[in-house]
Each structure stands twice: as structure tokens, then as C-alpha cells.
Coordinates of C-alpha atoms and ligand atoms in Angstrom, one line a residue:
M1 CA -55.9 17.4 -146.2
T2 CA -52.5 18.5 -145.6
K3 CA -49.5 17.1 -147.5
K4 CA -48.0 15.6 -144.2
R5 CA -51.4 14.0 -143.2
Q6 CA -51.7 12.6 -147.0
L7 CA -48.5 11.1 -146.8
L8 CA -49.3 9.8 -143.4
V9 CA -52.7 8.1 -144.7
S10 CA -51.0 6.3 -147.8
S11 CA -48.2 4.8 -145.7
M12 CA -50.7 3.5 -143.6
V13 CA -52.9 2.0 -146.5
I14 CA -49.5 0.8 -147.7
V15 CA -48.2 -1.1 -144.4
V16 CA -51.9 -2.5 -144.2
F17 CA -51.6 -3.7 -147.4
I18 CA -48.2 -5.6 -146.8
V19 CA -49.7 -6.8 -143.4
V20 CA -52.6 -8.5 -145.1
V21 CA -50.6 -10.0 -147.9
S22 CA -48.2 -11.4 -145.5
I23 CA -50.7 -13.1 -143.6
W24 CA -52.5 -14.4 -146.2
Y25 CA -48.9 -15.8 -147.7
V26 CA -48.3 -17.4 -144.3
L27 CA -52.0 -18.8 -144.2
Q28 CA -51.7 -20.6 -147.7
K29 CA -48.1 -22.0 -147.0
E30 CA -48.9 -23.0 -143.2
D31 CA -49.6 -26.8 -144.0
P32 CA -48.3 -27.5 -147.1
K33 CA -48.6 -31.3 -146.5
Q34 CA -52.5 -30.6 -146.0
I35 CA -52.8 -29.1 -149.5
E36 CA -50.4 -31.6 -151.4
E37 CA -52.4 -34.5 -150.2
T38 CA -55.8 -32.8 -150.5
T39 CA -54.8 -32.5 -153.9
E40 CA -53.7 -35.8 -154.3
A41 CA -57.2 -37.4 -153.3
S42 CA -59.1 -34.7 -155.2
Q43 CA -56.9 -35.1 -158.4
A44 CA -57.7 -39.2 -158.4
S45 CA -60.2 -40.1 -161.5
Y46 CA -61.7 -42.8 -159.6
D47 CA -62.7 -44.3 -163.3
E48 CA -59.6 -46.5 -163.5
T49 CA -60.4 -50.4 -164.7
W50 CA -61.9 -51.9 -161.5
R51 CA -62.1 -48.7 -159.0
P52 CA -64.7 -49.5 -156.9
Q53 CA -67.6 -47.0 -157.2
F54 CA -69.4 -47.5 -153.6
H55 CA -66.4 -49.1 -151.6
Y56 CA -63.8 -47.0 -149.8
T57 CA -60.4 -47.0 -151.6
P58 CA -57.5 -44.7 -151.0
A59 CA -56.8 -42.4 -154.0
K60 CA -53.7 -44.2 -154.3
N61 CA -51.4 -46.9 -153.0
W62 CA -51.4 -49.8 -150.2
M63 CA -54.3 -50.1 -148.0
N64 CA -55.0 -53.1 -145.5
D65 CA -56.8 -53.3 -142.3
P66 CA -59.3 -50.7 -140.9
N67 CA -58.4 -49.0 -137.7
G68 CA -59.3 -46.6 -135.2
M69 CA -63.3 -46.4 -136.4
V70 CA -64.8 -44.2 -134.2
Y71 CA -68.2 -42.0 -134.5
Y72 CA -67.3 -38.6 -133.3
K73 CA -68.9 -35.3 -133.2
G74 CA -71.0 -36.3 -136.4
K75 CA -68.4 -37.9 -138.2
Y76 CA -67.7 -41.3 -139.1
H77 CA -63.8 -41.7 -138.7
L78 CA -61.7 -44.7 -140.7
F79 CA -58.3 -44.7 -140.0
Y80 CA -56.4 -47.4 -141.9
Q81 CA -53.1 -49.5 -142.5
H82 CA -51.7 -47.6 -145.4
N83 CA -48.4 -47.4 -147.2
P84 CA -48.2 -43.7 -148.5
K85 CA -45.3 -44.1 -150.7
G86 CA -46.1 -47.4 -152.5
D87 CA -48.5 -49.9 -153.6
Q88 CA -47.2 -52.7 -151.3
F89 CA -47.3 -53.6 -147.7
G90 CA -44.5 -51.1 -146.0
N91 CA -43.9 -48.0 -144.2
M92 CA -47.2 -48.7 -142.4
S93 CA -49.2 -45.5 -141.4
W94 CA -52.7 -44.6 -140.5
G95 CA -54.5 -43.2 -143.4
H96 CA -57.8 -41.5 -142.5
A97 CA -61.1 -41.0 -144.0
V98 CA -64.2 -39.3 -142.7
S99 CA -67.8 -39.6 -143.8
E100 CA -71.2 -38.4 -142.6
D101 CA -73.5 -40.9 -143.8
L102 CA -71.0 -44.1 -143.9
I103 CA -71.1 -44.2 -147.5
H104 CA -69.4 -41.0 -149.3
W105 CA -66.2 -41.1 -147.6
K106 CA -63.3 -37.9 -148.2
E107 CA -59.8 -38.9 -147.8
L108 CA -58.0 -36.8 -145.5
D109 CA -54.0 -36.2 -144.8
V110 CA -52.2 -39.6 -143.5
A111 CA -52.9 -39.3 -139.7
M112 CA -49.9 -41.0 -138.3
E113 CA -46.8 -42.3 -139.6
P114 CA -43.7 -44.5 -138.7
D115 CA -41.3 -43.4 -136.1
E116 CA -37.9 -44.1 -134.8
N117 CA -39.8 -47.3 -132.6
G118 CA -41.2 -48.7 -135.8
M119 CA -44.3 -48.7 -138.2
I120 CA -47.8 -48.0 -137.0
F121 CA -49.8 -51.3 -137.0
S122 CA -53.4 -51.6 -136.3
G123 CA -55.4 -50.6 -133.3
S124 CA -58.3 -48.6 -132.3
V125 CA -59.8 -44.9 -131.2
V126 CA -61.9 -44.0 -128.3
V127 CA -63.4 -40.9 -127.0
D128 CA -62.0 -39.5 -123.5
E129 CA -64.8 -37.3 -123.3
D130 CA -64.2 -36.1 -119.9
N131 CA -60.4 -36.2 -119.9
T132 CA -60.3 -39.1 -117.7
S133 CA -56.7 -39.8 -119.1
G134 CA -55.4 -36.3 -117.9
L135 CA -53.8 -36.0 -121.5
F136 CA -55.9 -33.1 -122.4
Q137 CA -56.4 -29.8 -121.2
G138 CA -59.0 -28.9 -118.4
D139 CA -62.2 -30.8 -118.9
E140 CA -62.1 -30.9 -122.9
G141 CA -61.5 -34.4 -124.1
G142 CA -60.3 -35.7 -127.3
L143 CA -59.2 -38.9 -129.1
I144 CA -57.1 -41.6 -127.7
A145 CA -55.6 -44.0 -130.3
Y146 CA -54.1 -47.4 -129.2
Y147 CA -51.7 -48.8 -132.0
T148 CA -48.9 -51.4 -132.2
S149 CA -45.6 -50.0 -133.0
A150 CA -43.9 -52.5 -134.8
G151 CA -40.1 -52.3 -134.6
D152 CA -37.8 -54.9 -133.6
V153 CA -41.0 -55.8 -130.9
Q154 CA -44.1 -55.2 -130.9
D155 CA -45.7 -53.1 -128.1
Q156 CA -48.8 -51.0 -127.7
R157 CA -48.4 -47.6 -127.6
L158 CA -50.9 -44.5 -127.2
A159 CA -51.1 -41.1 -128.9
Y160 CA -53.8 -38.2 -128.6
S161 CA -55.3 -35.8 -130.6
T162 CA -57.5 -32.7 -130.0
D163 CA -58.1 -31.9 -133.5
E164 CA -60.6 -34.7 -134.3
G165 CA -58.0 -37.2 -135.4
K166 CA -56.1 -35.0 -137.8
T167 CA -52.8 -34.7 -135.8
W168 CA -51.7 -37.0 -133.3
T169 CA -49.4 -36.6 -130.2
K170 CA -47.5 -39.7 -129.0
Y171 CA -47.5 -40.3 -125.2
E172 CA -44.1 -39.6 -123.5
G173 CA -44.7 -42.8 -121.1
N174 CA -45.0 -45.2 -124.1
P175 CA -45.1 -48.1 -124.2
I176 CA -48.2 -48.5 -122.1
V177 CA -48.3 -52.2 -122.5
P178 CA -44.6 -53.4 -123.1
N179 CA -43.9 -56.7 -125.1
P180 CA -43.5 -59.8 -122.6
G181 CA -41.6 -61.8 -124.6
I182 CA -44.2 -62.8 -127.7
K183 CA -43.3 -62.5 -131.1
D184 CA -46.9 -61.7 -132.6
F185 CA -48.5 -59.2 -129.9
R186 CA -50.7 -56.2 -131.4
D187 CA -53.8 -55.0 -132.6
P188 CA -55.0 -53.4 -129.3
V189 CA -58.8 -52.6 -129.2
V190 CA -60.1 -50.4 -126.4
M191 CA -63.6 -50.1 -125.0
W192 CA -65.5 -49.0 -122.1
H193 CA -67.0 -51.9 -120.0
E194 CA -69.9 -50.2 -118.4
D195 CA -70.4 -53.1 -115.6
S196 CA -67.3 -53.0 -114.4
E197 CA -66.9 -49.3 -115.0
K198 CA -63.4 -50.1 -116.4
W199 CA -61.3 -49.4 -119.7
I200 CA -60.8 -52.5 -121.4
M201 CA -58.0 -53.6 -123.8
L202 CA -57.8 -56.8 -125.9
L203 CA -55.4 -57.7 -128.3
V204 CA -53.9 -60.9 -129.9
A205 CA -50.5 -63.0 -128.4
G206 CA -49.9 -65.5 -131.1
D207 CA -53.0 -67.5 -131.2
K208 CA -54.8 -66.3 -128.3
V209 CA -56.5 -63.1 -127.0
M210 CA -55.4 -61.2 -124.2
F211 CA -57.2 -59.0 -121.9
Y212 CA -56.2 -55.6 -120.0
G213 CA -57.9 -53.3 -117.8
S214 CA -57.4 -49.9 -116.6
D215 CA -59.0 -47.0 -114.7
N216 CA -57.3 -43.8 -116.3
M217 CA -57.0 -45.3 -120.2
V218 CA -53.0 -44.9 -119.7
D219 CA -52.2 -47.7 -116.9
W220 CA -53.1 -51.1 -118.1
S221 CA -52.6 -54.3 -115.9
Y222 CA -53.1 -58.0 -117.2
L223 CA -56.3 -59.6 -116.8
S224 CA -57.0 -62.7 -118.7
E225 CA -56.3 -64.7 -121.7
F226 CA -59.0 -66.7 -123.9
G227 CA -58.5 -69.0 -127.1
S228 CA -55.8 -71.6 -126.4
D229 CA -58.2 -74.4 -126.5
H230 CA -61.2 -73.0 -128.7
G231 CA -61.7 -72.2 -132.1
A232 CA -59.3 -72.6 -135.5
H233 CA -55.7 -72.3 -134.7
G234 CA -54.4 -72.9 -138.5
G235 CA -52.6 -69.2 -138.2
V236 CA -51.8 -66.4 -136.3
W237 CA -54.7 -64.8 -134.6
E238 CA -54.8 -61.1 -135.5
T239 CA -57.2 -57.9 -135.1
P240 CA -59.8 -58.9 -132.4
E241 CA -63.0 -57.1 -131.7
L242 CA -65.4 -57.4 -128.7
F243 CA -69.0 -56.0 -128.2
E244 CA -72.5 -57.0 -126.5
L245 CA -75.6 -57.4 -128.6
P246 CA -79.2 -58.4 -127.7
V247 CA -80.3 -61.8 -128.9
D248 CA -83.1 -61.2 -131.5
G249 CA -83.5 -57.7 -130.4
N250 CA -84.7 -58.7 -127.0
Q251 CA -82.9 -56.1 -124.4
D252 CA -83.2 -58.4 -121.6
Q253 CA -81.3 -61.1 -123.1
K254 CA -77.6 -59.7 -124.1
K255 CA -74.7 -62.0 -125.3
W256 CA -71.0 -60.8 -126.0
V257 CA -69.2 -61.4 -129.4
L258 CA -65.4 -62.0 -129.7
Q259 CA -64.4 -61.9 -133.2
V260 CA -60.9 -62.7 -133.8
D261 CA -59.0 -63.1 -137.5
M262 CA -56.7 -65.7 -138.4
N263 CA -54.1 -65.8 -141.1
P264 CA -53.6 -68.2 -142.8
G265 CA -55.8 -71.5 -142.1
S266 CA -59.2 -69.7 -142.7
I267 CA -62.3 -71.5 -144.1
A268 CA -62.1 -70.4 -148.0
G269 CA -58.2 -70.6 -147.7
G270 CA -55.6 -67.9 -146.4
S271 CA -57.2 -65.1 -144.2
G272 CA -60.5 -64.9 -142.5
G273 CA -62.7 -64.2 -139.5
Q274 CA -64.0 -66.4 -136.7
Y275 CA -66.3 -65.3 -133.9
F276 CA -67.2 -66.6 -130.3
I277 CA -70.7 -66.0 -128.5
G278 CA -70.2 -65.9 -124.6
D279 CA -70.4 -63.7 -121.8
F280 CA -67.7 -61.2 -120.6
D281 CA -67.7 -59.9 -117.2
G282 CA -64.8 -57.1 -117.3
K283 CA -62.2 -59.8 -116.5
E284 CA -62.6 -62.7 -118.8
F285 CA -64.5 -63.9 -121.7
K286 CA -66.2 -67.2 -121.3
L287 CA -67.4 -69.2 -124.3
D288 CA -71.1 -70.5 -124.2
R289 CA -71.4 -74.3 -123.7
G290 CA -71.7 -76.5 -126.8
Q291 CA -69.7 -74.3 -129.0
T292 CA -67.4 -76.8 -130.8
E293 CA -67.4 -76.0 -134.3
T294 CA -65.6 -72.8 -135.6
K295 CA -68.0 -70.0 -136.3
W296 CA -66.7 -68.3 -139.4
T297 CA -67.7 -64.6 -139.9
D298 CA -67.9 -64.8 -143.8
Y299 CA -67.4 -67.6 -146.4
G300 CA -65.9 -65.6 -149.0
K301 CA -62.3 -65.0 -149.5
D302 CA -62.1 -61.4 -149.1
F303 CA -63.3 -60.4 -145.8
Y304 CA -60.4 -59.7 -143.2
A305 CA -59.7 -57.7 -140.1
T306 CA -63.2 -56.4 -139.3
Q307 CA -63.7 -53.5 -136.8
A308 CA -66.5 -52.1 -135.2
F309 CA -67.1 -48.1 -135.1
N310 CA -66.5 -47.2 -131.3
N311 CA -68.7 -44.5 -129.5
M312 CA -72.1 -45.9 -131.1
D313 CA -75.3 -47.8 -129.9
K314 CA -75.2 -50.4 -132.5
V315 CA -72.4 -52.3 -134.0
I316 CA -71.4 -51.4 -137.4
W317 CA -68.4 -52.8 -139.1
I318 CA -66.2 -52.7 -141.8
A319 CA -63.3 -55.1 -142.9
W320 CA -60.5 -55.2 -145.5
M321 CA -61.9 -56.5 -148.7
S322 CA -58.6 -58.8 -149.6
N323 CA -56.6 -61.8 -148.4
W324 CA -53.0 -61.8 -147.4
Q325 CA -52.5 -64.8 -150.2
Y326 CA -52.7 -62.5 -152.7
A327 CA -53.1 -59.0 -151.3
A328 CA -50.1 -57.7 -153.0
D329 CA -50.8 -59.1 -156.3
I330 CA -54.2 -57.7 -157.2
P331 CA -54.0 -56.0 -160.5
T332 CA -55.4 -52.6 -159.4
S333 CA -53.5 -49.1 -160.1
P334 CA -52.7 -46.7 -158.8
W335 CA -54.4 -48.1 -155.4
R336 CA -54.1 -51.7 -154.0
G337 CA -57.0 -52.6 -151.3
A338 CA -60.5 -51.9 -150.7
M339 CA -63.1 -51.7 -147.9
S340 CA -66.2 -54.1 -147.6
L341 CA -69.2 -52.2 -147.2
P342 CA -70.1 -51.4 -143.9
R343 CA -72.5 -53.8 -142.3
E344 CA -74.9 -53.8 -139.0
V345 CA -74.3 -56.8 -137.2
S346 CA -76.8 -58.4 -134.8
L347 CA -77.3 -61.6 -133.1
T348 CA -80.3 -63.9 -134.2
T349 CA -81.6 -67.8 -133.3
N350 CA -82.2 -69.4 -136.5
D351 CA -84.8 -72.1 -137.1
R352 CA -82.8 -74.8 -135.7
G353 CA -82.3 -72.7 -132.6
E354 CA -78.8 -72.0 -133.1
M355 CA -77.4 -68.3 -132.0
L356 CA -75.8 -66.7 -135.1
L357 CA -74.2 -63.5 -135.9
T358 CA -75.9 -62.0 -138.9
Q359 CA -74.4 -59.1 -140.9
Q360 CA -76.6 -56.6 -143.0
P361 CA -75.6 -53.7 -145.4
V362 CA -76.4 -50.4 -143.3
K363 CA -79.6 -48.9 -144.7
E364 CA -78.0 -45.8 -145.8
L365 CA -76.8 -47.7 -148.7
D366 CA -80.3 -47.4 -150.0
D367 CA -79.4 -43.7 -150.8
L368 CA -77.3 -45.1 -153.6
R369 CA -80.0 -46.5 -155.5
G370 CA -80.9 -45.2 -158.8
E371 CA -83.2 -46.5 -161.2
K372 CA -85.1 -49.8 -160.7
L373 CA -83.9 -52.1 -163.7
I374 CA -85.6 -55.1 -163.0
E375 CA -88.9 -56.2 -161.2
M376 CA -90.6 -59.4 -161.0
E377 CA -92.8 -61.3 -158.9
N378 CA -94.2 -64.9 -158.8
R379 CA -92.2 -66.3 -161.8
T380 CA -91.2 -69.8 -162.3
L381 CA -88.0 -70.2 -164.0
D382 CA -86.6 -73.4 -165.3
G383 CA -83.4 -73.1 -167.0
S384 CA -81.8 -69.8 -167.7
M385 CA -82.9 -66.3 -168.1
S386 CA -80.6 -63.6 -169.3
L387 CA -82.1 -60.3 -168.6
P388 CA -81.9 -58.5 -172.1
E389 CA -80.1 -55.0 -172.4
F390 CA -78.6 -55.3 -169.0
D391 CA -74.9 -53.5 -169.0
E392 CA -74.3 -52.6 -165.7
R393 CA -71.4 -52.9 -163.4
T394 CA -72.6 -51.4 -160.3
Y395 CA -75.9 -52.8 -158.9
E396 CA -77.8 -54.4 -155.8
I397 CA -80.0 -57.7 -156.3
V398 CA -82.8 -58.1 -153.7
A399 CA -84.5 -61.4 -154.5
T400 CA -86.3 -64.0 -152.7
F401 CA -86.7 -67.5 -153.8
R402 CA -89.2 -70.3 -153.3
V403 CA -87.2 -74.0 -153.5
D404 CA -89.2 -76.3 -155.9
E405 CA -87.5 -78.9 -157.7
A406 CA -84.4 -77.3 -158.9
D407 CA -80.9 -78.8 -157.5
E408 CA -79.2 -75.3 -158.0
F409 CA -80.2 -71.7 -158.8
G410 CA -79.0 -68.3 -158.6
F411 CA -77.5 -65.4 -160.5
K412 CA -74.5 -65.3 -163.0
V413 CA -73.1 -61.8 -162.6
A414 CA -70.3 -59.9 -164.3
Q415 CA -71.1 -62.0 -167.2
G416 CA -69.4 -61.7 -170.7
E417 CA -67.2 -63.6 -173.1
G418 CA -66.2 -66.7 -171.3
E419 CA -66.8 -65.1 -168.1
E420 CA -69.1 -65.1 -165.5
T421 CA -69.2 -64.9 -161.5
I422 CA -72.0 -67.5 -160.2
V423 CA -73.7 -66.6 -157.2
G424 CA -75.9 -69.7 -156.1
Y425 CA -77.8 -71.6 -153.9
D426 CA -76.9 -75.8 -154.2
D427 CA -80.2 -77.3 -152.7
Q428 CA -79.0 -80.7 -152.8
N429 CA -76.3 -80.0 -150.5
N430 CA -77.8 -76.8 -148.9
Y431 CA -75.0 -74.1 -149.6
L432 CA -74.7 -71.1 -150.9
F433 CA -71.7 -70.3 -153.0
T434 CA -70.0 -67.8 -155.0
D435 CA -67.8 -69.2 -158.0
R436 CA -65.0 -66.8 -159.5
N437 CA -63.3 -69.6 -161.3
N438 CA -64.2 -67.6 -164.8
S439 CA -64.6 -64.2 -163.2
G440 CA -62.5 -62.4 -165.4
V441 CA -58.4 -61.9 -164.5
T442 CA -57.5 -64.5 -162.0
D443 CA -54.3 -65.9 -162.9
F444 CA -52.3 -63.1 -161.0
H445 CA -52.1 -65.8 -158.3
P446 CA -52.7 -69.6 -157.9
E447 CA -55.2 -69.1 -154.8
F448 CA -57.3 -66.4 -156.3
G449 CA -60.0 -68.7 -158.5
G450 CA -62.1 -71.2 -156.4
V451 CA -65.5 -71.9 -155.3
F452 CA -66.6 -70.6 -152.1
R453 CA -69.4 -72.2 -149.8
A454 CA -71.2 -71.5 -147.0
P455 CA -73.6 -74.3 -145.2
M456 CA -76.9 -72.5 -145.3
E457 CA -80.4 -74.1 -145.0
A458 CA -83.7 -72.9 -146.6
M459 CA -85.7 -70.5 -144.1
D460 CA -88.9 -72.2 -142.9
G461 CA -87.7 -75.1 -145.1
Y462 CA -88.4 -73.3 -148.6
T463 CA -87.4 -69.9 -148.8
I464 CA -84.0 -68.6 -149.9
K465 CA -83.2 -64.9 -149.8
L466 CA -80.0 -63.3 -151.5
H467 CA -79.0 -59.6 -151.3
I468 CA -76.1 -59.0 -153.7
Y469 CA -74.0 -55.9 -154.1
V470 CA -72.0 -56.1 -157.4
D471 CA -69.2 -53.4 -157.6
E472 CA -66.5 -52.8 -160.2
S473 CA -64.0 -55.3 -158.5
S474 CA -66.4 -57.3 -155.9
V475 CA -69.4 -59.2 -155.1
E476 CA -70.8 -59.2 -151.7
V477 CA -73.6 -61.7 -150.9
F478 CA -76.0 -61.8 -147.8
G479 CA -77.7 -65.0 -147.6
N480 CA -81.1 -65.3 -145.8
N481 CA -81.0 -62.0 -144.1
G482 CA -77.3 -62.0 -143.4
Q483 CA -77.2 -65.5 -141.7
K484 CA -74.5 -66.3 -144.2
V485 CA -72.2 -64.0 -146.1
L486 CA -69.4 -64.3 -148.8
T487 CA -67.3 -61.4 -150.0
N488 CA -65.3 -61.8 -153.1
Q489 CA -63.0 -59.5 -155.2
I490 CA -63.6 -60.1 -159.0
F491 CA -61.7 -58.5 -161.9
P492 CA -64.0 -58.9 -164.9
S493 CA -63.2 -57.8 -168.3
E494 CA -64.5 -54.7 -169.8
G495 CA -67.8 -55.5 -171.2
S496 CA -68.2 -58.2 -168.6
D497 CA -71.7 -56.7 -167.4
D498 CA -74.5 -58.9 -168.3
L499 CA -76.6 -60.4 -165.6
S500 CA -78.7 -63.8 -165.9
I501 CA -80.9 -65.9 -163.5
Y502 CA -80.3 -69.7 -163.9
S503 CA -81.9 -73.2 -162.3
Y504 CA -80.7 -76.7 -163.0
G505 CA -82.6 -79.7 -162.4
G506 CA -85.9 -78.3 -162.4
N507 CA -87.9 -75.3 -161.4
V508 CA -87.5 -72.6 -158.8
T509 CA -89.7 -69.6 -158.0
I510 CA -88.6 -66.2 -158.0
E511 CA -91.2 -64.7 -155.4
S512 CA -89.5 -61.6 -155.8
L513 CA -86.8 -59.8 -157.5
E514 CA -85.7 -56.3 -157.7
V515 CA -82.4 -54.9 -159.1
Y516 CA -81.3 -51.5 -158.8
D517 CA -78.6 -49.8 -160.4
L518 CA -76.2 -47.9 -157.9
E519 CA -74.7 -44.7 -158.1
S520 CA -71.3 -43.8 -157.4
M521 CA -69.9 -42.4 -154.3
H522 CA -67.5 -40.4 -156.1
E523 CA -70.1 -38.2 -157.9
Ligands
LIG1 C1 -53.8 -57.8 -140.0 C2 -52.6 -57.4 -139.8 C3 -52.5 -57.0 -138.2 C4 -51.2 -56.1 -138.3 C5 -51.5 -55.0 -139.5 C6 -50.3 -54.8 -140.3 O1 -54.1 -58.0 -141.3 O2 -51.5 -58.2 -140.0 O3 -52.1 -58.0 -137.3 O4 -51.6 -55.0 -137.2 O5 -52.2 -56.2 -140.3 O6 -50.3 -54.2 -141.5

């Protein structure tokens, strides 16, 4: 090689080296936010006192309602009301987490942050598969988010995403549903209505629900409203949800369910949900006859703002596991707010011929089962039985009781020195209850303690089924295959990890009992 040639080759090598290094530098700097926030979630230890081990929580800071839940390209997306800057309500943004199995969630960057029009309140996300909106390029669709902009007034706005919800472009023609002069006007939920071949939006306005329709997902016109003369009205209605379900699994008999949350004035005090069963023709929701009593979604204190995943052929929903009464005061750090377990929702008819919404923990949760800690069959119990050597904080109880003479029976979970949370059935008065008066730390708010009751009859006259999930700071109870549900937070002391079974006033038969250790979603 000549000297000249050697020089040329070495300078080319140097140039290539410089180019490669610069590309690497630009790439790794490209999205500093991504790096910073991924680090935040991955740096969290998730082993702080009361950190839920199988319920979603953000690594740190405030969270309330689930939003924009959608199944898309093999992933479940959970957006949520989030303050990325602090552990109190404020700066409301959409946090974002994804999961492939509904159980293990990965926190991503914050998806939408407040802008000059206000905070980004609750809303929903749908898949615009065929680019009906014209907001995407060519035939390639994407995701559309509908949210409330909460500034001086509340109005409904739209944003779209081509990168699976990581980043959003706000639509130029916002607001798509301006405020008609109503103070509380929010929480748009959008769905495709097959029979009328229209997109439907429902939202809450004061203490009723308003319906809008659209052909192109962008221009909306008013259809109807529901609620003035039905249901409970102790507070403002929030976060509606609407879906159709077969009754008792019969595809030829379907009914529509309208679920609406309300704050305050709910069954257990403070915020909670109610539902209505009826028909929806693409214009109006009509309540079935004879529904005069309020149907409560969950009889515990901590199940609010439920939302179901869009783009699925079954109804799976998640709620915020807290209550506006004391959400700001719960003693957790560095996060504040947790989601409920995902539950599959069905419509079933009970022994008395009443149609009920039932909720069952999703089957995917079985994957978290570790060791079977207890197994029993056909045991008669009279009095109390503690389960020796039980020291667990995260577990699942699956029990079937046969009601004998006992007035009351059930479990004492998260038990320790002077502490217990009682999950019982009162057979004298026919109700299922959770008593968290002595559950641990309760004094951060006067409304936290209490006994919460759900009216429930024994199945076939004598069977009571209890399915209970105990996490570090919550107890979710599904009674009689999810006919009645109680969701409550608890904050037990360290060491309150015993379990016992009890009966008062006579015998009860434990037909079957299984207790499983549950693994952490963080492992
Ligand atoms: C329900 C709610 C919604 C509102 C959001 C604000 O909990 O009050 O009505 O959009 O929270 O974070």
C-alpha cells in the first residue's frame, strides 16, 4: 500500500469511528425523559411497608382513576389519573402501564400532561383500526383518547397516538364536545355500537349521564340523557361505563349494564359505584322495569371509578382502590393509590330470580399461586381455630361453608397483637361483611374504620362461598361466586400476619378450604 493510500484508509477509519460514536451519543440522548422515568420505576424497591404485591401501584406519587383501558396489539394498557409531581391530587396527568397477562404491569412514561387548557381528567381510549377519524396516515389506524380537559370549565377533548399510547397528539379542533354550561361535565367513555353502527360517547353531567353519537369519531351530536329519576343521587355522578352482556351465559339473551360512580353518598360512605340493567338502542338507555332499589357495585369502601378494557370480547374491569373521603390521607409512601384486581364481570340470575352483576377475579391470577398453605375438607368448626405457624401477608382463600347452627362465621385475617380484619358471614341477618375497625393504622381519618355489609343469602339455602385476596394493604372479598363483593384497604402493623377461622353461636361446616401463598408481581 502506498503511503497516500494508507493515509486515506486510516482517515476513513477515523471518520467512520466518529460517525458511529456520534450516532450512539445522539440515540442515547434522544429521549432523556424515557431514560429518567424508566429508571424511576425500575429503581423503586416495591418492598416498602404496605406496598401491594399483586395490585398495580405507580412507583411513586399520587394515583386515582383507571383511564383509557384498552387491549391493543397483545398488550393491556392501563392509563390512570396521576400526579407525577407529588403524592396529593394535582397536576392531573395520564400515567401509563402495560401488561401482557393482566397481572405483571410495567410502568411507562407519563402519557399526557396538563396543558394551557387545564388538567387531563379521566377518559377512555379506543382503537381506530381503519382510520375512520382521518387522523392517521392512509389506512394505518391508531389509538384515540377521549379525555376531559379540566380548566376553568370542563370539556371533552381528543388526542391520538401512533406509538401504542406512549405519546399523544392533541387534536387541533378541540374541544370536540364543548361545555354546555354544566359545572361537572366530564369522564367521556367511547364505544362502538354494533347495531346502530355508530360510535357512542357517554359522560357525566352533574348527577346524570349524557349520551352522544358520532360516525367519524370526531364530530359528536347529543342523543339523550339518563338518570334524573333513577338511582342514588347523594353526590356527583362520575366515571360512567356501558356494556352489553349475556345473561347466565346465554348469547340469545343479552342485557346492557350502565355503571356510574358517585361521590359522596355511596353505600359504605363516601365514594362508590351503582349499576343499572336495561337496554341501549344506540340512542337511549332504558332501565328494566322494577328496578327501584339501588344496585351497588361493591359494598366495601375502596372500589371507585371502575373502567373496563376496550377492544375485548369480555368485560374485565379495574377500579381505583380508595375513597375520596380519605384518599389523600392514607399512610403509604412514596406512592399513594392502588388499583383493584382485574375482575371479569357477568350477569347472572340468583336463586330468587334477580338479575345481578357478578364480579370474579380474572383466571390469570392463578398464576401467582405459590405453595398451598392449607387444605381442609368436611370439618366441623365450633368456636375459633387459629392456623398454627401461619405468617403470610399475601395470600388467597377459597372456602365453601355449609351453614349449620352458627350465627356468624368467617375468617380473621392480618391478625396480630390486638389487630384483626374480620371477613364474616352473619347468618342471623344474612349479610357478608368486612370489619376493619381494628385492622391496624386507622386513625389517619375518622371515616376509615368501620364495618361494611353486603346483603347476601346462602346459595341453595345453605351454601356460603368466600373467595378472599389479602395483599399487604387490602382485602378483596368475593361472596357466592362474586354475587356480592367487598373491597377494602387495611394498614396492619408489621407482624400482623396470622389467620384464623371462627364461628359464633354454634357449628359451621367447612366443606372445603384452600389457602394459597401468592407470589409478588414485582419478582
Ligand atoms: C373520579 C374523578 C373524575 C375525574 C377524576 C379527576 O374519581 O373525580 O370524575 O375525571 O377523578 O382526577
